[in-house]
C-alpha cells in the first residue's frame, strides 16, 4: 500500500526542524542522515520529500511566501503600495521571532546552496502575490505594472531580510528602511 503524502503543515514542521539543525550546525552543513533523524524520518523518506538536503528548507520558505501574500491581501485597499509592503513585511516576519528569522536567514545567506533554494522560492513569490499586488496598484494582473510591482515586493523582502541579518534590525525597522530607500518615504 502506498504511503499517504504528508500534509503541507507537516512538511513545514519538518522544514522548520531542518532549519533549526542547519542553524545549530553553524558553518558545517548537517548530513542528510542527521536531518532525517532530527525530523523523525528515514533517509529514504527524507529523499522522497526533498531532492537535496538544502531543499528541506523549501517548505519553510514557501510558507513564508504564502504568509507574505496573505499579509498583502489583508492590507486596506486605499493604502499606498509602499505602506502595503511595510505592513505586510512586518506582519509576516514579526509572527516568528525576529531572532529566529535572523538566525535562519544568516545561515541561508552564508551557504550558497541554501541561498539558491531561497532565491528560487523568492522568485516564485511573484506569482503568488500577483493577484493582491494587482488589486493594490489597481492594475490588471497581466499588466507590466503588476510585474514590476511584484518585483519590487520580492526585492523589498530580500532587502528587508538582508538588513535584519546584517544590521540586526527588527522587522519593523528593516521594513521602514527599505521603504525609505525604495519609495523615498519614512
Coordinates of N, CA and C in Angstrom, one line a residue:
X1 N 0.8 -1.2 0.0 CA 0.0 0.0 0.0 C 0.9 1.2 0.0
X2 N 0.6 2.2 -0.9 CA 1.4 3.4 -1.0 C 1.1 4.3 0.3
X3 N 2.1 5.0 0.7 CA 2.0 5.9 1.8 C 1.3 7.1 1.4
X4 N 0.5 7.6 2.4 CA -0.2 8.9 2.2 C 0.8 10.0 2.2
X5 N 0.8 11.0 1.2 CA 1.7 12.1 1.3 C 1.5 12.9 2.5
X6 N 2.5 13.6 3.0 CA 2.5 14.4 4.1 C 1.6 15.7 3.8
X7 N 0.9 16.1 4.8 CA 0.1 17.3 4.7 C 1.1 18.5 4.7
X8 N 0.7 19.6 4.0 CA 1.7 20.8 4.0 C 2.1 21.2 5.3
X9 N 1.3 21.2 6.3 CA 1.7 21.6 7.7 C 2.8 20.7 8.2
X10 N 2.7 19.4 8.0 CA 3.7 18.5 8.4 C 5.0 18.8 7.7
X11 N 5.0 19.1 6.4 CA 6.2 19.4 5.7 C 6.9 20.7 6.2
X12 N 6.0 21.7 6.6 CA 6.6 22.9 7.1 C 7.2 22.6 8.5
X13 N 6.6 21.8 9.3 CA 7.2 21.4 10.6 C 8.5 20.7 10.4
X14 N 8.6 19.8 9.5 CA 9.8 19.1 9.2 C 10.9 20.1 8.7
X15 N 10.5 21.0 7.9 CA 11.4 22.0 7.3 C 11.9 22.9 8.4
X16 N 11.0 23.3 9.4 CA 11.5 24.2 10.5 C 12.5 23.4 11.3
X17 N 12.2 22.1 11.5 CA 13.2 21.3 12.3 C 14.5 21.2 11.6
X18 N 14.5 21.1 10.3 CA 15.7 21.0 9.5 C 16.4 22.4 9.5
X19 N 15.7 23.5 9.5 CA 16.3 24.8 9.5 C 17.0 25.0 10.9
X20 N 16.3 24.6 11.9 CA 17.0 24.7 13.3 C 18.3 23.9 13.3
X21 N 18.3 22.7 12.7 CA 19.5 22.0 12.7 C 20.6 22.6 11.8
X22 N 20.2 23.2 10.7 CA 21.2 23.9 9.9 C 21.8 25.1 10.7
X23 N 20.9 25.8 11.5 CA 21.4 26.9 12.3 C 22.4 26.4 13.4
X24 N 22.0 25.4 14.1 CA 22.8 24.8 15.1 C 24.2 24.3 14.6
X25 N 24.2 23.8 13.3 CA 25.4 23.3 12.7 C 26.4 24.4 12.4
X26 N 25.9 25.6 12.4 CA 26.8 26.7 12.0 C 27.4 26.6 10.7
X27 N 28.7 26.7 10.5 CA 29.3 26.7 9.3 C 29.4 25.3 8.6
X28 N 29.2 24.3 9.4 CA 29.3 22.9 8.8 C 27.9 22.4 8.6
X29 N 27.6 22.1 7.3 CA 26.3 21.6 6.9 C 26.0 20.3 7.5
X30 N 24.8 20.1 8.1 CA 24.4 18.8 8.6 C 24.3 17.7 7.5
X31 N 24.4 16.5 7.8 CA 24.3 15.4 6.8 C 22.8 15.1 6.6
X32 N 22.4 14.5 5.5 CA 21.1 14.1 5.3 C 20.6 13.1 6.5
X33 N 21.5 12.2 6.9 CA 21.2 11.3 8.0 C 20.8 12.1 9.2
X34 N 21.6 13.2 9.5 CA 21.3 14.0 10.7 C 20.0 14.7 10.6
X35 N 19.7 15.3 9.4 CA 18.5 16.0 9.1 C 17.3 15.0 9.2
X36 N 17.4 13.9 8.6 CA 16.3 12.9 8.6 C 16.0 12.5 10.1
X37 N 17.1 12.1 10.8 CA 16.9 11.7 12.2 C 16.2 12.8 13.0
X38 N 16.7 14.0 12.9 CA 16.1 15.2 13.6 C 14.6 15.3 13.3
X39 N 14.3 15.1 12.0 CA 12.9 15.2 11.6 C 12.0 14.0 11.8
X40 N 12.7 12.9 12.3 CA 11.9 11.7 12.6 C 11.6 10.9 11.3
X41 N 12.4 11.0 10.3 CA 12.2 10.3 9.1 C 13.4 9.4 8.8
X42 N 13.1 8.3 8.0 CA 14.1 7.5 7.5 C 14.8 8.3 6.4
X43 N 16.0 8.0 6.1 CA 16.7 8.8 5.0 C 16.0 8.6 3.7
X44 N 15.5 7.4 3.4 CA 14.7 7.2 2.2 C 13.5 8.0 2.1
X45 N 12.8 8.1 3.2 CA 11.6 9.0 3.3 C 12.0 10.5 3.1
X46 N 13.1 10.9 3.7 CA 13.6 12.2 3.5 C 13.7 12.6 2.0
X47 N 14.4 11.7 1.3 CA 14.6 11.9 -0.1 C 13.3 11.9 -0.9
X48 N 12.3 11.3 -0.4 CA 11.0 11.3 -1.1 C 10.4 12.7 -1.1
X49 N 10.7 13.4 -0.1 CA 10.1 14.8 0.1 C 11.1 15.9 -0.4
X50 N 12.4 15.6 -0.3 CA 13.4 16.6 -0.5 C 14.5 16.1 -1.4
X51 N 14.6 16.6 -2.6 CA 15.7 16.0 -3.5 C 17.1 16.2 -3.0
X52 N 17.3 17.3 -2.2 CA 18.6 17.6 -1.6 C 18.3 18.0 -0.2
X53 N 19.4 18.0 0.6 CA 19.2 18.5 2.0 C 18.8 19.9 2.0
X54 N 19.4 20.7 1.1 CA 19.0 22.2 1.1 C 17.6 22.4 0.8
X55 N 17.0 21.5 -0.1 CA 15.6 21.6 -0.4 C 14.7 21.3 0.8
X56 N 15.2 20.8 1.9 CA 14.4 20.6 3.1 C 13.9 21.9 3.7
X57 N 14.5 23.0 3.3 CA 14.1 24.3 3.8 C 13.0 24.9 2.9
X58 N 12.8 24.4 1.7 CA 11.9 25.0 0.8 C 10.4 25.1 1.3
X59 N 9.9 24.1 2.0 CA 8.5 24.3 2.5 C 8.4 25.5 3.5
X60 N 9.5 25.7 4.3 CA 9.5 26.8 5.2 C 9.5 28.2 4.4
X61 N 10.3 28.2 3.4 CA 10.4 29.4 2.5 C 9.0 29.6 1.9
X62 N 8.4 28.6 1.3 CA 7.1 28.7 0.7 C 6.1 29.1 1.6
X63 N 6.1 28.6 2.9 CA 5.2 29.0 3.9 C 5.3 30.5 4.2
X64 N 6.5 31.0 4.3 CA 6.7 32.4 4.5 C 6.2 33.3 3.3
X65 N 6.4 32.8 2.1 CA 5.9 33.5 0.9 C 4.4 33.5 0.9
X66 N 3.8 32.4 1.2 CA 2.3 32.4 1.3 C 1.8 33.4 2.4
X67 N 2.5 33.4 3.5 CA 2.1 34.3 4.6 C 2.3 35.8 4.1
X68 N 3.3 36.1 3.4 CA 3.5 37.4 2.8 C 2.4 37.8 1.8
X69 N 2.0 36.8 1.0 CA 0.8 37.0 0.1 C -0.4 37.3 0.8
X70 N -0.7 36.6 1.9 CA -1.9 36.8 2.7 C -1.8 38.2 3.4
X71 N -0.6 38.5 3.9 CA -0.5 39.8 4.5 C -0.7 41.0 3.5
X72 N -0.3 40.8 2.3 CA -0.6 41.8 1.3 C -2.1 41.9 1.0
X73 N -2.7 40.8 0.9 CA -4.2 40.7 0.7 C -5.0 41.4 1.8
X74 N -4.4 41.3 3.1 CA -5.1 41.8 4.2 C -5.0 43.3 4.4
X75 N -4.2 44.0 3.6 CA -4.0 45.4 3.8 C -5.1 46.2 3.2
X76 N -5.5 47.3 3.8 CA -6.6 48.1 3.3 C -6.3 48.5 1.8
X77 N -7.4 48.5 1.0 CA -7.2 48.8 -0.4 C -6.7 50.3 -0.7
X78 N -6.9 51.2 0.2 CA -6.6 52.6 -0.1 C -5.2 52.9 0.4
X79 N -4.5 52.0 1.1 CA -3.1 52.3 1.4 C -2.2 52.3 0.2
X80 N -1.2 53.2 0.2 CA -0.2 53.2 -0.8 C 0.5 51.9 -0.9
X81 N 1.1 51.7 -2.0 CA 1.8 50.4 -2.2 C 3.0 50.2 -1.3
X82 N 3.7 51.3 -1.0 CA 4.8 51.2 0.0 C 4.3 50.9 1.3
X83 N 3.2 51.5 1.8 CA 2.6 51.1 3.1 C 2.2 49.7 3.1
X84 N 1.6 49.2 2.0 CA 1.2 47.8 2.0 C 2.4 46.9 2.2
X85 N 3.5 47.2 1.5 CA 4.7 46.3 1.7 C 5.3 46.4 3.1
X86 N 5.3 47.6 3.7 CA 5.8 47.7 5.0 C 5.0 46.9 6.0
X87 N 3.7 47.0 5.9 CA 2.8 46.3 6.9 C 2.8 44.8 6.6
X88 N 2.9 44.4 5.3 CA 2.9 43.0 5.0 C 4.2 42.4 5.5
X89 N 5.3 43.1 5.3 CA 6.6 42.6 5.8 C 6.6 42.4 7.3
X90 N 6.2 43.5 8.0 CA 6.1 43.4 9.5 C 5.3 42.3 9.9
X91 N 4.1 42.2 9.3 CA 3.1 41.1 9.7 C 3.7 39.7 9.5
X92 N 4.4 39.6 8.4 CA 5.0 38.3 8.0 C 6.1 37.9 8.9
X93 N 7.0 38.8 9.1 CA 8.3 38.4 9.9 C 8.2 38.7 11.3
X94 N 7.2 39.4 11.8 CA 7.0 39.6 13.3 C 6.3 38.4 13.9
X95 N 5.6 37.6 13.0 CA 4.9 36.4 13.6 C 5.8 35.4 14.1
X96 N 7.0 35.3 13.5 CA 8.0 34.4 14.1 C 9.0 35.4 14.7
X97 N 9.7 34.9 15.7 CA 10.6 35.8 16.4 C 11.6 36.4 15.5
X98 N 11.9 37.7 15.7 CA 13.0 38.3 14.8 C 14.3 37.5 15.0
X99 N 14.6 37.0 16.2 CA 15.8 36.3 16.4 C 15.9 35.0 15.6
X100 N 14.8 34.3 15.5 CA 14.7 33.1 14.8 C 14.8 33.3 13.3
X101 N 14.1 34.3 12.8 CA 14.2 34.7 11.4 C 15.6 35.1 11.0
X102 N 16.3 35.9 11.9 CA 17.6 36.3 11.6 C 18.6 35.2 11.6
X103 N 18.4 34.2 12.5 CA 19.4 33.1 12.6 C 19.2 32.2 11.4
X104 N 18.0 31.9 11.0 CA 17.8 31.1 9.8 C 18.3 31.8 8.6
X105 N 18.0 33.1 8.4 CA 18.5 33.8 7.2 C 20.0 34.0 7.2
X106 N 20.6 34.2 8.3 CA 22.1 34.3 8.4 C 22.7 33.0 7.9
X107 N 22.1 31.9 8.2 CA 22.6 30.6 7.8 C 22.4 30.4 6.3
X108 N 21.2 30.9 5.8 CA 20.9 30.8 4.3 C 21.9 31.7 3.6
X109 N 22.1 32.9 4.0 CA 23.0 33.8 3.3 C 24.4 33.3 3.3
X110 N 24.8 32.6 4.3 CA 26.2 32.1 4.3 C 26.5 30.8 3.5
X111 N 25.4 30.2 3.0 CA 25.6 28.9 2.3 C 25.0 29.0 0.9
X112 N 25.9 29.0 -0.1 CA 25.4 29.2 -1.5 C 24.3 28.2 -1.9
X113 N 24.3 27.0 -1.5 CA 23.2 26.0 -1.9 C 21.9 26.4 -1.2
X114 N 21.9 26.8 0.1 CA 20.7 27.2 0.7 C 20.2 28.5 0.1
X115 N 21.1 29.4 -0.2 CA 20.7 30.7 -0.8 C 20.0 30.4 -2.2
X116 N 20.5 29.5 -2.9 CA 19.9 29.1 -4.2 C 18.5 28.7 -4.0
X117 N 18.2 27.9 -3.1 CA 16.8 27.4 -2.8 C 16.0 28.6 -2.4
X118 N 16.5 29.4 -1.5 CA 15.7 30.6 -1.0 C 15.4 31.6 -2.2
X119 N 16.4 31.8 -3.0 CA 16.2 32.8 -4.1 C 15.2 32.2 -5.1
X120 N 15.3 30.9 -5.4 CA 14.3 30.3 -6.3 C 12.9 30.4 -5.7
X121 N 12.7 30.2 -4.4 CA 11.4 30.4 -3.8 C 11.0 31.8 -3.8
X122 N 12.0 32.7 -3.6 CA 11.7 34.2 -3.7 C 11.2 34.6 -5.0
X123 N 11.8 34.1 -6.1 CA 11.4 34.4 -7.4 C 10.0 34.0 -7.7
X124 N 9.6 32.8 -7.2 CA 8.3 32.2 -7.4 C 7.2 33.0 -6.6
X125 N 7.7 33.8 -5.6 CA 6.7 34.5 -4.8 C 5.9 35.5 -5.7
X126 N 6.6 36.0 -6.8 CA 5.9 37.0 -7.6 C 4.6 36.5 -8.1
X127 N 4.5 35.2 -8.5 CA 3.3 34.6 -9.0 C 2.2 34.5 -7.9
X128 N 2.7 34.2 -6.7 CA 1.8 34.0 -5.5 C 1.1 35.4 -5.1
X129 N 1.9 36.4 -5.1 CA 1.4 37.8 -4.7 C 0.8 38.6 -5.8
X130 N 0.8 38.1 -7.0 CA 0.4 38.9 -8.2 C -1.1 39.3 -8.0
X131 N -2.1 38.5 -7.7 CA -3.4 39.0 -7.6 C -3.6 40.1 -6.5
X132 N -3.0 40.0 -5.4 CA -3.1 41.0 -4.3 C -2.4 42.3 -4.7
X133 N -1.2 42.2 -5.3 CA -0.5 43.3 -5.8 C -1.3 44.1 -6.9
X134 N -1.9 43.3 -7.8 CA -2.7 44.0 -8.9 C -3.8 44.8 -8.3
X135 N -4.5 44.2 -7.2 CA -5.6 44.9 -6.6 C -5.1 46.2 -6.0
X136 N -3.9 46.1 -5.3 CA -3.4 47.3 -4.6 C -2.9 48.4 -5.5
X137 N -2.4 48.0 -6.6 CA -1.9 49.1 -7.6 C -3.0 49.4 -8.6
X138 N -4.1 48.8 -8.5 CA -5.3 49.0 -9.4 C -4.9 48.8 -10.9
X139 N -4.3 47.6 -11.1 CA -3.9 47.3 -12.5 C -4.3 45.9 -12.8
X140 N -4.3 45.5 -14.0 CA -4.7 44.1 -14.5 C -3.5 43.2 -14.0
X141 N -3.9 42.0 -13.7 CA -2.9 41.0 -13.2 C -1.8 40.8 -14.3
X142 N -2.2 40.8 -15.6 CA -1.2 40.6 -16.6 C -0.4 41.8 -17.0
X143 N -0.7 43.0 -16.5 CA 0.0 44.2 -16.9 C 1.4 44.2 -16.4
X144 N 2.2 44.9 -17.2 CA 3.6 45.1 -16.9 C 3.8 45.8 -15.6
X145 N 2.9 46.7 -15.3 CA 3.0 47.5 -14.0 C 2.9 46.5 -12.8
X146 N 2.0 45.5 -13.0 CA 1.9 44.4 -11.9 C 3.2 43.6 -11.8
X147 N 3.8 43.3 -13.0 CA 5.0 42.5 -12.9 C 6.1 43.3 -12.2
X148 N 6.2 44.6 -12.5 CA 7.2 45.5 -11.9 C 6.9 45.6 -10.4
X149 N 5.7 45.8 -10.0 CA 5.3 45.9 -8.6 C 5.6 44.6 -7.8
X150 N 5.3 43.5 -8.5 CA 5.7 42.2 -7.8 C 7.2 42.1 -7.6
X151 N 7.9 42.5 -8.6 CA 9.4 42.5 -8.5 C 9.8 43.4 -7.3
X152 N 9.2 44.6 -7.2 CA 9.5 45.5 -6.1 C 9.2 44.8 -4.8
X153 N 8.1 44.1 -4.7 CA 7.7 43.4 -3.5 C 8.7 42.3 -3.1
X154 N 9.1 41.6 -4.1 CA 10.1 40.5 -3.8 C 11.5 41.1 -3.4
X155 N 11.9 42.2 -4.1 CA 13.1 42.9 -3.7 C 13.0 43.5 -2.3
X156 N 11.8 44.0 -1.9 CA 11.5 44.5 -0.6 C 11.8 43.5 0.5
X157 N 11.4 42.2 0.2 CA 11.6 41.2 1.2 C 13.1 40.8 1.3
X158 N 13.7 40.7 0.1 CA 15.1 40.3 0.1 C 15.9 41.4 0.8
X159 N 15.7 42.7 0.5 CA 16.4 43.7 1.2 C 16.1 43.8 2.7
X160 N 14.9 43.6 3.0 CA 14.5 43.7 4.4 C 15.2 42.6 5.2
X161 N 15.1 41.3 4.7 CA 15.7 40.2 5.4 C 17.3 40.4 5.5
X162 N 17.8 40.9 4.4 CA 19.3 41.1 4.4 C 19.7 42.1 5.5
X163 N 19.0 43.1 5.7 CA 19.3 44.1 6.7 C 18.9 43.7 8.1
X164 N 17.9 42.8 8.2 CA 17.6 42.3 9.5 C 18.8 41.5 10.0
X165 N 19.4 40.7 9.1 CA 20.6 39.9 9.4 C 21.8 40.7 9.6
X166 N 22.2 41.5 8.5 CA 23.4 42.2 8.5 C 23.5 43.3 9.6
X167 N 22.4 44.0 9.8 CA 22.4 45.2 10.7 C 21.7 44.9 12.0
X168 N 21.1 43.7 12.2 CA 20.4 43.4 13.4 C 19.1 44.2 13.6
X169 N 18.6 44.6 12.5 CA 17.3 45.4 12.6 C 16.1 44.5 12.9
X170 N 15.1 45.1 13.6 CA 13.9 44.4 13.8 C 13.1 44.3 12.4
X171 N 12.1 43.5 12.4 CA 11.3 43.5 11.1 C 10.7 44.9 10.8
X172 N 10.3 45.6 11.8 CA 9.7 46.9 11.6 C 10.7 47.9 11.1
X173 N 11.9 47.9 11.8 CA 12.9 48.9 11.4 C 13.5 48.5 10.0
X174 N 13.6 47.3 9.7 CA 14.0 46.9 8.3 C 13.0 47.3 7.3
X175 N 11.8 47.1 7.5 CA 10.7 47.5 6.6 C 10.7 49.0 6.4
X176 N 10.8 49.8 7.4 CA 10.9 51.2 7.3 C 12.1 51.7 6.5
X177 N 13.2 51.0 6.7 CA 14.5 51.4 6.0 C 14.3 51.1 4.5
X178 N 13.8 49.9 4.2 CA 13.6 49.5 2.8 C 12.6 50.5 2.1
X179 N 11.5 50.8 2.8 CA 10.5 51.7 2.2 C 11.1 53.1 1.9
X180 N 12.0 53.6 2.8 CA 12.6 54.9 2.6 C 13.5 54.8 1.3
X181 N 14.3 53.7 1.3 CA 15.2 53.6 0.1 C 14.4 53.3 -1.2
X182 N 13.4 52.6 -1.1 CA 12.7 52.2 -2.4 C 11.7 53.3 -2.8
X183 N 11.0 53.9 -1.9 CA 9.9 54.8 -2.2 C 10.1 56.2 -1.7
X184 N 11.2 56.4 -1.0 CA 11.5 57.8 -0.5 C 10.6 58.3 0.6
X185 N 10.1 57.3 1.3 CA 9.1 57.7 2.4 C 9.6 57.1 3.7
X186 N 9.3 57.7 4.8 CA 9.6 57.1 6.1 C 8.8 55.9 6.4

